[in-house]
Coordinates of C-alpha atoms and ligand atoms in Angstrom, one line a residue:
M1 CA 31.1 -9.3 -7.4
R2 CA 28.4 -10.1 -10.4
T3 CA 27.6 -7.3 -12.8
V4 CA 23.9 -6.6 -14.2
D5 CA 22.1 -4.2 -15.9
V6 CA 19.7 -3.6 -12.9
V7 CA 19.6 -4.6 -8.8
I8 CA 16.3 -4.9 -7.3
V9 CA 16.1 -4.9 -3.6
G10 CA 12.7 -6.2 -3.0
A11 CA 10.5 -9.1 -3.7
S12 CA 7.5 -8.2 -3.8
L13 CA 4.8 -6.9 -5.9
S14 CA 6.1 -3.8 -6.8
A15 CA 9.8 -5.3 -7.8
A16 CA 8.4 -8.4 -9.7
A17 CA 6.7 -5.8 -12.2
A18 CA 9.3 -3.9 -12.3
A19 CA 11.3 -7.3 -13.3
K20 CA 8.8 -8.1 -15.5
R21 CA 9.9 -4.8 -17.7
L22 CA 12.9 -5.0 -17.4
V23 CA 12.6 -9.1 -18.0
D24 CA 11.0 -8.4 -21.1
A25 CA 13.5 -6.2 -22.8
G26 CA 16.3 -8.5 -22.1
L27 CA 18.1 -6.5 -19.4
E28 CA 19.9 -8.8 -16.2
T29 CA 18.1 -8.3 -13.9
I30 CA 18.3 -9.5 -10.2
V31 CA 16.1 -9.3 -7.1
L32 CA 17.8 -8.7 -4.0
E33 CA 14.5 -10.5 -1.0
R34 CA 16.5 -10.4 3.1
K35 CA 14.0 -13.4 3.7
E36 CA 13.4 -16.8 2.4
L37 CA 11.3 -16.5 0.2
P38 CA 8.2 -16.8 -0.3
R39 CA 7.9 -14.8 2.5
H40 CA 4.8 -13.7 4.7
K41 CA 4.0 -10.1 4.9
I42 CA 1.5 -9.0 6.4
C43 CA -1.4 -7.2 4.4
S44 CA -5.2 -8.5 3.6
G45 CA -4.5 -9.4 0.2
I46 CA -7.9 -7.8 -1.0
L47 CA -6.4 -6.4 -4.6
S48 CA -8.6 -3.7 -6.5
P49 CA -9.4 -4.3 -10.2
R50 CA -7.5 -2.7 -11.4
G51 CA -4.8 -4.9 -9.6
H52 CA -6.3 -7.4 -10.3
R53 CA -6.0 -6.6 -14.5
F54 CA -2.4 -6.1 -14.2
L55 CA -1.8 -9.1 -12.9
L56 CA -4.1 -11.3 -15.4
E57 CA -2.2 -9.1 -18.1
N58 CA 0.8 -9.7 -17.1
F59 CA 2.0 -12.5 -15.7
G60 CA -1.1 -14.7 -15.9
P61 CA -4.5 -16.4 -13.9
L62 CA -3.0 -16.3 -10.6
P63 CA -2.5 -20.0 -8.7
R64 CA -5.8 -21.4 -6.0
E65 CA -2.0 -21.5 -3.7
A66 CA -1.3 -17.1 -4.2
L67 CA -5.6 -17.4 -2.5
H68 CA -6.5 -17.2 1.5
E69 CA -10.3 -18.4 2.0
P70 CA -12.1 -16.4 1.0
T71 CA -11.6 -16.7 -2.2
S72 CA -12.7 -13.7 -3.5
C73 CA -14.6 -10.6 -2.1
H74 CA -17.5 -8.0 -3.9
G75 CA -16.2 -4.9 -2.8
V76 CA -15.7 -1.9 0.9
T77 CA -18.3 -1.9 3.4
F78 CA -17.8 1.5 5.3
H79 CA -19.6 1.5 8.4
F80 CA -20.7 4.9 10.4
P81 CA -20.7 5.8 14.3
S82 CA -24.5 6.4 13.1
M83 CA -24.4 3.1 12.5
V84 CA -25.1 3.5 9.0
S85 CA -24.0 1.4 6.9
L86 CA -22.8 1.2 2.5
S87 CA -21.9 -1.5 0.7
M88 CA -19.9 -0.7 -2.3
D89 CA -19.6 -3.0 -5.3
F90 CA -15.8 -3.2 -7.2
F91 CA -16.8 -2.2 -10.2
G92 CA -16.3 -5.4 -13.0
G93 CA -17.4 -8.5 -9.8
T94 CA -15.8 -9.5 -8.0
T95 CA -11.0 -9.8 -6.5
P96 CA -9.3 -12.2 -5.8
H97 CA -8.2 -12.8 -1.8
L98 CA -4.6 -12.9 -2.7
H99 CA -3.1 -14.9 -0.1
R100 CA 0.8 -12.7 0.3
K101 CA 3.3 -14.5 0.4
Y102 CA 2.1 -16.9 -2.2
S103 CA 0.6 -14.5 -4.9
D104 CA 4.2 -12.2 -4.5
Y105 CA 6.5 -15.4 -4.9
W106 CA 4.7 -16.4 -8.0
A107 CA 4.3 -13.1 -9.5
I108 CA 8.4 -12.9 -8.5
K109 CA 8.9 -16.2 -11.0
Q110 CA 6.4 -15.3 -13.6
S111 CA 9.2 -11.7 -13.4
G112 CA 11.6 -13.6 -14.7
A113 CA 13.8 -12.3 -12.9
E114 CA 16.9 -14.4 -11.0
V115 CA 16.6 -13.8 -7.4
H116 CA 18.2 -14.4 -4.8
D117 CA 16.5 -14.7 -1.3
Q118 CA 17.9 -14.5 2.3
T119 CA 20.2 -11.2 1.1
S120 CA 19.7 -8.3 2.7
F121 CA 20.3 -4.8 0.8
A122 CA 23.4 -2.9 3.5
G123 CA 24.4 0.2 1.8
L124 CA 25.3 1.5 -1.9
E125 CA 27.8 3.9 -3.3
D126 CA 26.5 4.9 -6.5
L127 CA 29.5 6.6 -8.8
G128 CA 27.9 8.2 -11.7
D129 CA 27.9 5.2 -14.5
H130 CA 27.7 3.1 -12.1
V131 CA 26.6 1.7 -8.8
L132 CA 27.8 -0.4 -6.1
V133 CA 24.8 -2.2 -4.7
H134 CA 26.3 -3.6 0.0
A135 CA 24.6 -7.0 0.7
R136 CA 24.8 -9.7 3.3
K137 CA 23.8 -12.5 2.8
N138 CA 23.9 -15.3 5.8
G139 CA 25.8 -13.0 7.3
E140 CA 28.7 -12.5 4.4
P141 CA 29.3 -9.6 2.7
V142 CA 28.5 -10.2 -0.8
E143 CA 29.0 -6.9 -3.3
Y144 CA 26.7 -6.4 -6.4
R145 CA 27.7 -3.2 -9.3
A146 CA 24.6 -3.2 -12.0
R147 CA 23.9 0.3 -13.7
Q148 CA 20.5 1.1 -12.1
V149 CA 19.2 0.1 -8.6
I150 CA 15.9 -0.2 -8.4
G151 CA 14.2 0.0 -4.3
A152 CA 11.1 -1.8 -3.9
D153 CA 11.9 -2.5 -0.3
G154 CA 8.3 -0.8 0.8
P155 CA 7.3 1.1 3.9
S156 CA 10.6 1.4 6.2
S157 CA 13.3 1.2 3.3
L158 CA 16.5 0.7 3.4
V159 CA 17.7 1.5 0.3
I160 CA 15.6 5.9 0.7
R161 CA 17.9 5.7 4.1
S162 CA 20.8 5.2 2.2
I163 CA 20.7 8.1 -0.8
Y164 CA 18.5 10.2 2.1
P165 CA 19.2 9.7 5.4
D166 CA 16.6 12.2 6.9
Y167 CA 13.4 11.2 4.1
T168 CA 12.5 8.8 8.0
K169 CA 11.8 11.6 10.2
Q170 CA 9.8 13.7 7.3
I171 CA 7.0 11.9 6.7
P172 CA 4.5 11.1 9.2
W173 CA 4.1 8.0 10.0
F174 CA 1.3 5.8 11.6
F175 CA 0.8 2.0 12.6
V176 CA -1.2 0.0 11.8
G177 CA -1.7 -4.2 13.9
Q178 CA -3.6 -6.9 13.4
K179 CA -4.9 -9.7 15.8
F180 CA -6.6 -13.1 14.5
H181 CA -9.6 -14.5 16.2
D182 CA -11.4 -18.0 15.9
I183 CA -15.1 -16.8 15.3
I184 CA -19.0 -17.5 17.8
E185 CA -20.8 -15.9 15.8
C186 CA -20.2 -12.9 12.9
P187 CA -22.4 -11.4 11.0
L188 CA -20.6 -9.4 9.1
S189 CA -21.0 -10.6 6.1
P190 CA -17.1 -12.3 5.6
D191 CA -18.0 -10.8 1.1
Y192 CA -16.8 -7.3 1.8
F193 CA -13.8 -5.6 3.3
H194 CA -15.4 -3.3 5.8
F195 CA -14.1 -0.7 7.1
W196 CA -15.0 2.0 10.0
F197 CA -15.4 6.1 9.8
H198 CA -14.9 6.4 13.9
P199 CA -13.1 8.9 15.2
G200 CA -13.5 7.1 18.6
L201 CA -12.2 4.1 17.2
G202 CA -8.3 5.2 15.5
H203 CA -7.6 5.5 12.3
Y204 CA -8.3 3.4 10.5
T205 CA -10.1 0.4 12.5
W206 CA -11.0 -2.8 10.0
S207 CA -12.0 -6.5 9.9
H208 CA -12.2 -8.8 7.7
A209 CA -12.7 -12.9 7.1
R210 CA -9.8 -14.8 6.3
D211 CA -8.9 -18.6 6.3
G212 CA -12.8 -19.7 8.8
R213 CA -10.7 -16.4 11.1
Q214 CA -11.9 -12.9 12.0
I215 CA -9.3 -10.0 11.5
V216 CA -9.4 -7.3 13.6
G217 CA -6.8 -4.4 13.0
V218 CA -6.5 -0.6 14.6
G219 CA -4.2 1.7 12.9
F220 CA -2.8 5.2 14.4
K221 CA 0.1 6.8 15.0
R222 CA 3.2 5.6 16.2
G223 CA 3.3 5.4 20.5
D224 CA -0.7 4.7 21.3
N225 CA -1.1 2.1 23.1
F226 CA -1.8 -1.4 20.0
A227 CA -2.9 -4.0 23.4
Q228 CA -6.0 -0.9 24.1
K229 CA -7.7 0.7 20.9
H230 CA -7.4 -3.6 20.0
E231 CA -10.3 -4.6 22.8
N232 CA -11.8 -1.1 21.8
V233 CA -13.0 -1.9 18.5
V234 CA -13.6 -5.5 19.7
N235 CA -15.6 -4.6 22.3
Y236 CA -17.4 -2.3 20.3
L237 CA -18.1 -5.0 17.1
A238 CA -20.2 -6.8 20.0
D239 CA -21.9 -4.3 20.9
K240 CA -22.9 -2.8 18.6
H241 CA -22.6 -5.2 16.1
G242 CA -22.8 -9.0 17.9
V243 CA -20.0 -10.0 16.8
R244 CA -19.2 -12.6 19.3
L245 CA -14.9 -13.5 19.1
K246 CA -13.5 -15.9 21.1
P247 CA -9.5 -14.4 21.9
Y248 CA -6.7 -13.2 19.3
T249 CA -4.3 -16.8 18.4
E250 CA -2.2 -15.1 16.3
D251 CA -0.8 -11.7 16.5
E252 CA 1.2 -8.8 14.2
G253 CA 2.1 -5.2 13.4
C254 CA 4.7 -2.7 11.4
G255 CA 4.8 0.6 10.2
E256 CA 3.4 2.0 7.8
N257 CA 4.5 6.1 6.0
F258 CA 1.2 6.1 5.2
G259 CA 2.0 10.0 4.3
P260 CA 3.5 10.7 1.5
S261 CA -0.1 10.3 -0.6
L262 CA -1.9 11.5 2.2
I263 CA 0.5 15.0 2.3
N264 CA 1.5 14.9 -1.0
R265 CA 5.3 13.9 -1.3
Y266 CA 7.1 10.7 -3.3
V267 CA 10.3 10.3 -3.0
F268 CA 12.0 8.9 -7.2
G269 CA 15.6 9.0 -5.8
K270 CA 18.5 10.8 -7.1
G271 CA 20.6 10.2 -10.1
N272 CA 21.0 5.9 -10.6
V273 CA 18.9 5.0 -8.0
L274 CA 15.1 4.8 -8.9
I275 CA 12.1 4.3 -5.8
T276 CA 9.4 2.1 -6.3
G277 CA 6.4 1.2 -4.5
Q278 CA 5.4 1.8 -1.3
A279 CA 8.9 2.7 -0.6
A280 CA 7.9 5.9 -3.1
G281 CA 4.6 7.1 -1.1
F282 CA 1.8 6.1 -3.2
L283 CA -1.0 4.1 -0.7
N284 CA -4.3 4.5 -1.7
M285 CA -6.5 5.2 0.3
I286 CA -7.7 2.8 2.7
G287 CA -4.5 1.7 2.9
E288 CA -4.8 -0.1 -0.4
G289 CA -1.8 0.0 -1.9
M290 CA -1.0 -3.7 -4.0
S291 CA -1.9 -1.6 -7.4
C292 CA 0.1 1.2 -6.8
A293 CA 3.0 -0.8 -6.1
L294 CA 2.3 -2.6 -9.4
H295 CA 1.8 0.1 -11.6
S296 CA 4.6 2.0 -10.3
G297 CA 6.6 -0.7 -9.9
A298 CA 5.6 -1.3 -13.7
I299 CA 7.0 2.0 -14.8
S300 CA 10.1 2.3 -12.6
G301 CA 11.0 -0.2 -14.8
E302 CA 9.4 1.4 -17.7
A303 CA 11.3 4.2 -17.7
V304 CA 15.1 2.3 -17.2
V305 CA 14.6 0.4 -20.6
E306 CA 14.2 4.1 -21.8
A307 CA 15.8 5.8 -19.7
R308 CA 18.3 3.5 -22.2
L309 CA 17.2 3.1 -26.0
R310 CA 17.2 7.4 -25.6
N311 CA 20.0 7.9 -24.1
R312 CA 18.4 9.6 -21.5
P313 CA 18.7 10.6 -17.6
V314 CA 17.0 7.3 -16.4
Q315 CA 15.3 10.7 -13.1
E316 CA 15.2 12.0 -16.6
M317 CA 12.5 10.1 -17.8
Y318 CA 11.2 8.1 -15.0
R319 CA 9.9 11.5 -13.1
R320 CA 7.8 12.0 -15.8
M321 CA 6.4 8.7 -16.3
I322 CA 5.9 8.5 -13.2
A323 CA 3.3 11.9 -13.0
S324 CA 0.3 9.5 -14.3
E325 CA 0.3 7.5 -10.7
V326 CA 0.9 11.0 -8.9
R327 CA -2.2 12.4 -10.4
R328 CA -4.3 8.6 -9.3
C329 CA -3.3 8.2 -6.4
S330 CA -3.0 12.0 -5.2
D331 CA -7.3 11.5 -7.5
Q332 CA -7.9 9.4 -4.8
W333 CA -8.0 11.4 -1.6
N334 CA -9.7 14.5 -3.8
P335 CA -12.9 15.3 -1.7
L336 CA -14.3 16.2 -4.8
K337 CA -12.4 13.5 -7.4
I338 CA -14.8 11.2 -5.0
A339 CA -17.9 13.2 -5.3
F340 CA -17.6 13.6 -8.7
D341 CA -15.5 10.9 -10.1
R342 CA -14.4 7.7 -10.5
P343 CA -10.6 7.3 -8.5
H344 CA -12.2 4.2 -6.7
E345 CA -13.2 1.7 -8.5
A346 CA -16.2 1.4 -5.9
D347 CA -19.3 3.4 -6.6
F348 CA -19.4 6.1 -3.5
P349 CA -21.5 7.7 -4.5
A350 CA -24.4 5.1 -5.9
A351 CA -23.6 4.2 -2.2
L352 CA -24.0 6.9 -1.0
M353 CA -26.9 8.1 -2.7
A354 CA -29.2 4.7 -2.1
L355 CA -30.0 5.9 1.3
G356 CA -32.5 8.1 1.8
W357 CA -31.7 12.3 2.1
R358 CA -31.3 11.2 6.8
D359 CA -29.4 8.6 6.8
R360 CA -26.4 10.7 3.9
A361 CA -26.1 13.7 5.8
K362 CA -25.1 11.5 8.0
V363 CA -23.3 9.6 6.7
L364 CA -21.2 12.9 5.9
R365 CA -20.6 14.2 9.1
D366 CA -19.7 11.2 10.6
M367 CA -17.2 11.3 7.4
W368 CA -16.2 14.9 9.0
R369 CA -16.4 14.2 12.1
F370 CA -13.3 11.5 10.7
I371 CA -11.4 13.5 9.3
L372 CA -10.8 16.4 12.0
L373 CA -9.2 13.4 14.1
Y374 CA -6.3 14.0 12.1
K375 CA -5.9 17.2 13.1
E376 CA -4.3 15.4 16.8
F377 CA -1.8 14.0 13.8
K378 CA 1.5 15.5 14.1
W379 CA 1.1 16.0 10.5
G380 CA -2.9 17.1 10.7
R381 CA -2.1 20.8 8.8
Q382 CA -0.2 19.2 6.0
I383 CA -2.7 17.4 5.4
A384 CA -5.6 19.3 5.8
R385 CA -3.9 21.3 3.8
A386 CA -3.2 19.1 0.8
A387 CA -6.7 17.7 1.0
L388 CA -8.2 21.7 0.8
Q389 CA -6.2 22.2 -2.2
R390 CA -6.1 18.9 -3.7
P391 CA -10.0 19.8 -5.4
L392 CA -8.9 23.0 -6.7
I393 CA -5.4 23.2 -8.9
G394 CA -5.1 19.3 -7.7
G395 CA -2.5 18.9 -4.8
Y396 CA -0.7 18.8 -8.2
S397 CA 1.2 22.2 -7.1
M398 CA 2.5 22.1 -3.8
Q399 CA 4.0 18.5 -5.1
R400 CA 7.2 17.8 -3.3
W401 CA 9.7 15.2 -4.6
L402 CA 12.0 13.8 -3.5
Ligands
FAD1 C1 -1.9 -4.0 8.0 C2 -1.8 -4.2 6.5 C3 -3.5 -4.7 5.6 C4 -3.0 -4.1 4.2 N1 -3.7 -4.9 2.9 C5 -4.0 -4.1 2.1 C6 -5.4 -5.0 0.6 O1 -6.0 -5.3 1.1 N2 -4.9 -4.1 -0.3 C7 -4.0 -3.6 -0.6 O2 -3.5 -3.0 -2.2 N3 -3.0 -2.7 0.2 C8 -3.3 -3.7 1.0 N4 -2.1 -2.4 1.6 C9 -1.1 -2.2 1.8 C10 1.1 -3.2 0.7 O3 0.2 -4.6 1.4 C11 1.6 -2.0 0.4 O4 1.0 -1.3 -0.1 C12 2.1 -3.3 -0.7 O5 2.6 -4.7 0.0 C13 3.9 -2.8 -1.4 O6 3.5 -3.5 -2.2 P1 5.5 -3.0 -2.6 O7 6.4 -4.1 -3.7 O8 6.2 -1.8 -2.9 O9 6.7 -3.2 -1.1 P2 6.1 -4.6 0.0 O10 5.5 -5.4 -0.7 O11 6.4 -4.2 1.3 O12 7.5 -5.5 -0.5 C14 8.4 -4.8 0.1 C15 10.3 -6.3 -0.3 O13 11.1 -5.8 0.4 C16 12.2 -6.6 1.7 N5 12.2 -5.7 2.2 C17 13.4 -4.8 3.1 N6 13.9 -4.3 3.1 C18 15.2 -4.5 2.0 C19 16.5 -5.5 2.0 N7 17.5 -4.6 3.1 N8 16.8 -6.2 1.8 C20 15.9 -6.7 0.8 N9 15.0 -6.5 0.5 C21 14.1 -5.7 1.6 C22 10.8 -6.5 1.6 O14 10.9 -8.6 2.8 C23 9.1 -7.4 1.1 O15 9.6 -8.2 1.1 C24 -1.6 -3.8 3.6 C25 -0.9 -2.9 4.3 C26 -0.3 -3.4 6.0 C27 0.4 -3.1 6.6

C-alpha cells in the first residue's frame, strides 16, 4: 500500500489546481483518474477570462494542441424568441477555446503531481488520523493511505456518495446532450458561443462551431427525450436563423448536477475528505464551470496546506477559505448583480442598454418567460426561492453546506 500526503480523485481542472498548490508546498500527492489519459471530456471548452488568467498564472501559456478550431472565443450571444439577439464580448479580449482532452492533460502534468490513470476510486474509510482509499486498476484492487483526500471527480462524484450516500437524491439533476453536424450553411458567428433563452426549446439550448462542424446542444430535466428535443432545436435554427446542417455524425450526453449553485447548496465534505470543483456544486450561469473548478480546486489544496501549517482541522480551514468562491458563484445567479454589477465578465447591462427600448422590453419579457419554465421542474420552488432571496440577502444565509 502506498502512503502519501494527499490523494486527489479525478484528473481534471479542479484536480490540477489542487495538485499544483499541494506539490508547490512540498506535499506528496497522487492523482487517481479512472480513464486512460489523455481522456475525452464532454465540454464546449469556452473559457471565461478568469479561467484563462488562472491557467496562465499557474501553468503558463497553453500549447496549440490544447485548442479547438476556432482557437478563440469573443464572447456569448444570447438569442430570444422575439428574435432579438445580444452579443457580449468578454472583458479583456478573446479567450482560448479549450480542447479538454489535451488542456486537462497538460494542466495535470504541469501541476507536478504523480498521476495514476486507469485507476478508479471505489471507496474510502476515514480513520481520523488518515484515510484508506480503495481503488481498482485494470480490475485489480489497489489501496492508498493518505492524510487527506480531495474529491475532484465531477458531477456524479463517487467520493461524495461514499461519505453522503443519499446526496444525489437531495439535488436537482439535468441531462445535457450535444450532436455534431457537418455544415451546409451557418449564419451564426463562429466567434461566439450561442445560447437561447427560449422556453419552447428547453432549459439549456446552445450551439457553436468546433473543428469545422456545428454543435447543437440541449439540456432538460432527466427523463425527457434527447432525440426529440434536439430535432426541435435543429428545425428552429433552420426556420429562424437560416442554419442548414447535415444529419448529425456523432452525439454524446451526460447527467449534470446543475442544481447546487441554483439552490445555493454546496457540499464540501467531512473529516479528512474535501470535495471540490463541480462535484462540490460549482457551476456558473449558462454552464460555465471551468473557472470555478480551477479556483475552488486551488482553494481545497491551499486549505490542506494551511490546516497543516496552523494545526487546525482541514474542514474548518476549507469552509472559511471557500466562502469567497461560493459568493462569486452565487452572484452569477443574482438578478440584482446581473442588472447592476458585472458578475459574468461580459457586459450584459451595456449590451441591453445598447438596444432600443422596445427590444429591451422584449428581452426582459422573454427572460422572465424563460425563468418561468423552471416552474414545471420538481425543484422549481427552491430555485425560485433562492433566486428571490439572493438580491435581498445575497442568498448566503439560506445556504446549506454539507
Ligand atoms: C456539454 C457540456 C458543455 C460544457 N461547456 C462548458 C464551457 O463551455 N465552459 C465551461 O467553463 N464549462 C463548461 N462545462 C462545464 C465544465 O465542463 C465542468 O464544470 C468542469 O469540467 C468541472 O471540472 P471538475 O474538475 O470539477 O470535474 P470534471 O471535469 O467533471 O472531471 C472529473 C474527473 O474525475 C474523473 N473521475 C470521475 N469518477 C472517478 C472515479 N471514480 N475514479 C477516478 N476518477 C474519476 C473523470 O473521469 C474526470 O476526469 C460544460 C459541461 C458540459 C456537460
